[in-house]
DNA sequence: GTAACTGCAAAATATTTGCATCCTT
DNA sequence: AAGGATGCAAATATTTTGCAGTTAC
């Protein structure tokens, strides 16, 4: 699997076992992941602190982005190629299924522009929709 | 101040010192508040546990709603009158100012409808915009 | 008077920091 | 070899739970 290698290389990050493994978890997953998910998904497990630091680094370098939630948790998902250090292009909709609880990125649905009142200048927009996902509407 | 009284009464909740005080904090504030904000804003301070439980009750009864954030925190803000038990009508935009860090509800800006891919059924939509607010664009 | 609410203590969870060691380049 | 990354230990911070005493109705 060379994709992890390419991504880390591109960012100028050193290629380490934990970074490759954690990145691999994201590449394998179609849904957004929490810190706990990631801790659980690697074998052997990495130190909790390493997971924290790795996720933080990935966010900084635009490899993953954070998804806002209303419970006290943060979810992470892979960014698309256009993301870079300090510049996240994650203006897509996040969908949280109320049945299967999975959160996924709807990459291809654009966020509509809204007319803000005079004086407000938007910089980044996030949209989170709760509902029933593709796999649960049978 | 009788407004707190009316709100609690309407929900069938008992009128207690802490509930009135915490509700008052929300009524006085134009921005969204965190658990820590509330703990700080009442004098004398209530037990941390009481604040947790009060916020939870208020959310359940539709008095306040939660605002999703990308850091590990949850913000709360007052709901409008249409909210009730199990039914939040908080489909308005939340604005986080990147300068003054304050989060506020843009009550009068409606969230545009989006066309989801076939199979996805929306139930609730949240929209959070980061940018520069009214007071910081001088 | 009874049911519900609060505060305290403590447990369980989650996050951060410092430092010595190990790995990548 | 040098700088950065990891793992361990421990400090902090956050959230939850149980229970006894208190308050609202």
CSV table of N, CA and C (backbone and C1' of nucleotides) in Angstrom, one decimal, chain C residues 4-21:
chain,number,residue,atom,x,y,z
C,4,DA,P,-41.1,12.5,40.4
C,4,DA,O5',-40.2,13.8,40.4
C,4,DA,C5',-40.9,15.1,40.5
C,4,DA,C4',-39.8,16.1,40.9
C,4,DA,C3',-38.6,16.0,40.1
C,4,DA,O3',-38.2,17.4,39.7
C,4,DA,C1',-38.0,16.0,42.3
C,5,DC,P,-37.0,17.7,38.8
C,5,DC,O5',-36.0,18.3,39.8
C,5,DC,C5',-36.3,19.5,40.5
C,5,DC,C4',-35.2,19.9,41.4
C,5,DC,C3',-33.8,20.0,40.7
C,5,DC,O3',-33.2,21.2,41.1
C,5,DC,C1',-33.7,18.6,42.7
C,6,DT,P,-31.8,21.6,40.6
C,6,DT,O5',-30.9,21.3,41.9
C,6,DT,C5',-31.2,22.1,43.0
C,6,DT,C4',-30.2,21.7,44.1
C,6,DT,C3',-28.7,21.9,43.7
C,6,DT,O3',-28.1,22.8,44.6
C,6,DT,C1',-29.2,19.7,44.6
C,7,DG,P,-26.6,23.3,44.3
C,7,DG,O5',-25.7,22.3,45.2
C,7,DG,C5',-26.0,22.3,46.6
C,7,DG,C4',-25.2,21.2,47.3
C,7,DG,C3',-23.7,21.3,47.0
C,7,DG,O3',-23.0,21.1,48.2
C,7,DG,C1',-24.6,19.1,46.5
C,8,DC,P,-21.4,21.5,48.3
C,8,DC,O5',-20.7,20.1,48.6
C,8,DC,C5',-21.2,19.3,49.7
C,8,DC,C4',-20.9,17.9,49.5
C,8,DC,C3',-19.4,17.6,49.1
C,8,DC,O3',-18.8,16.9,50.1
C,8,DC,C1',-20.9,16.3,47.8
C,9,DA,P,-17.2,16.6,50.1
C,9,DA,O5',-17.2,15.1,49.6
C,9,DA,C5',-18.1,14.2,50.1
C,9,DA,C4',-17.9,12.9,49.4
C,9,DA,C3',-16.4,12.6,49.0
C,9,DA,O3',-16.1,11.2,49.3
C,9,DA,C1',-17.8,12.5,47.1
C,10,DA,P,-14.6,10.7,49.0
C,10,DA,O5',-14.9,9.8,47.6
C,10,DA,C5',-16.1,9.1,47.5
C,10,DA,C4',-16.2,8.6,46.1
C,10,DA,C3',-14.8,8.2,45.5
C,10,DA,O3',-15.0,7.0,44.8
C,10,DA,C1',-15.9,9.6,44.0
C,11,DA,P,-13.7,6.1,44.4
C,11,DA,O5',-14.2,5.5,43.0
C,11,DA,C5',-15.6,5.1,42.8
C,11,DA,C4',-16.0,5.3,41.4
C,11,DA,C3',-15.0,4.7,40.4
C,11,DA,O3',-15.7,3.9,39.5
C,11,DA,C1',-15.5,7.0,39.9
C,12,DA,P,-15.0,3.0,38.5
C,12,DA,O5',-15.1,3.8,37.1
C,12,DA,C5',-16.4,4.3,36.7
C,12,DA,C4',-16.3,5.2,35.5
C,12,DA,C3',-15.3,4.7,34.5
C,12,DA,O3',-16.0,4.7,33.2
C,12,DA,C1',-14.9,6.9,35.1
C,13,DT,P,-15.3,4.1,31.9
C,13,DT,O5',-15.0,5.4,31.0
C,13,DT,C5',-15.1,6.7,31.6
C,13,DT,C4',-15.0,7.8,30.6
C,13,DT,C3',-14.1,7.6,29.4
C,13,DT,O3',-14.6,8.3,28.3
C,13,DT,C1',-13.2,9.3,30.8
C,14,DA,P,-13.8,8.3,26.9
C,14,DA,O5',-13.1,9.7,27.0
C,14,DA,C5',-13.8,10.8,27.3
C,14,DA,C4',-12.9,12.0,27.3
C,14,DA,C3',-11.9,12.0,26.1
C,14,DA,O3',-12.0,13.3,25.5
C,14,DA,C1',-10.8,12.3,28.2
C,15,DT,P,-11.0,13.7,24.3
C,15,DT,O5',-9.8,14.4,24.9
C,15,DT,C5',-10.1,15.6,25.6
C,15,DT,C4',-8.8,16.2,26.2
C,15,DT,C3',-7.6,16.3,25.1
C,15,DT,O3',-7.3,17.7,25.1
C,15,DT,C1',-6.9,15.3,27.2
C,16,DT,P,-6.0,18.2,24.3
C,16,DT,O5',-4.9,18.2,25.4
C,16,DT,C5',-5.2,18.9,26.6
C,16,DT,C4',-3.9,19.0,27.4
C,16,DT,C3',-2.7,19.4,26.7
C,16,DT,O3',-2.0,20.5,27.4
C,16,DT,C1',-2.3,17.4,27.9
C,17,DT,P,-0.7,21.1,26.8
C,17,DT,O5',0.4,20.5,27.7
C,17,DT,C5',0.3,20.4,29.1
C,17,DT,C4',1.5,19.8,29.7
C,17,DT,C3',2.8,20.1,29.0
C,17,DT,O3',3.8,20.5,30.0
C,17,DT,C1',2.6,17.7,29.3
C,18,DG,P,5.3,21.0,29.6
C,18,DG,O5',6.2,19.8,30.2
C,18,DG,C5',5.8,19.1,31.4
C,18,DG,C4',6.9,18.1,31.8
C,18,DG,C3',8.3,18.4,31.2
C,18,DG,O3',9.3,18.0,32.1
C,18,DG,C1',7.4,16.3,30.4
C,19,DC,P,10.8,18.1,31.8
C,19,DC,O5',11.2,16.7,31.4
C,19,DC,C5',10.9,15.6,32.3
C,19,DC,C4',11.3,14.3,31.6
C,19,DC,C3',12.6,14.3,30.9
C,19,DC,O3',13.3,13.1,31.2
C,19,DC,C1',11.0,13.5,29.5
C,20,DA,P,15.0,13.2,31.1
C,20,DA,O5',15.3,11.6,30.8
C,20,DA,C5',14.5,10.6,31.4
C,20,DA,C4',14.3,9.5,30.5
C,20,DA,C3',15.6,9.1,29.7
C,20,DA,O3',15.7,7.6,29.7
C,20,DA,C1',13.9,9.6,28.2
C,21,DT,P,16.9,6.9,28.8
C,21,DT,O5',16.1,6.4,27.5
C,21,DT,C5',15.0,5.6,27.7
C,21,DT,C4',14.5,5.3,26.3
C,21,DT,C3',15.5,4.7,25.3
C,21,DT,O3',15.0,3.5,24.7
C,21,DT,C1',14.4,6.5,24.3
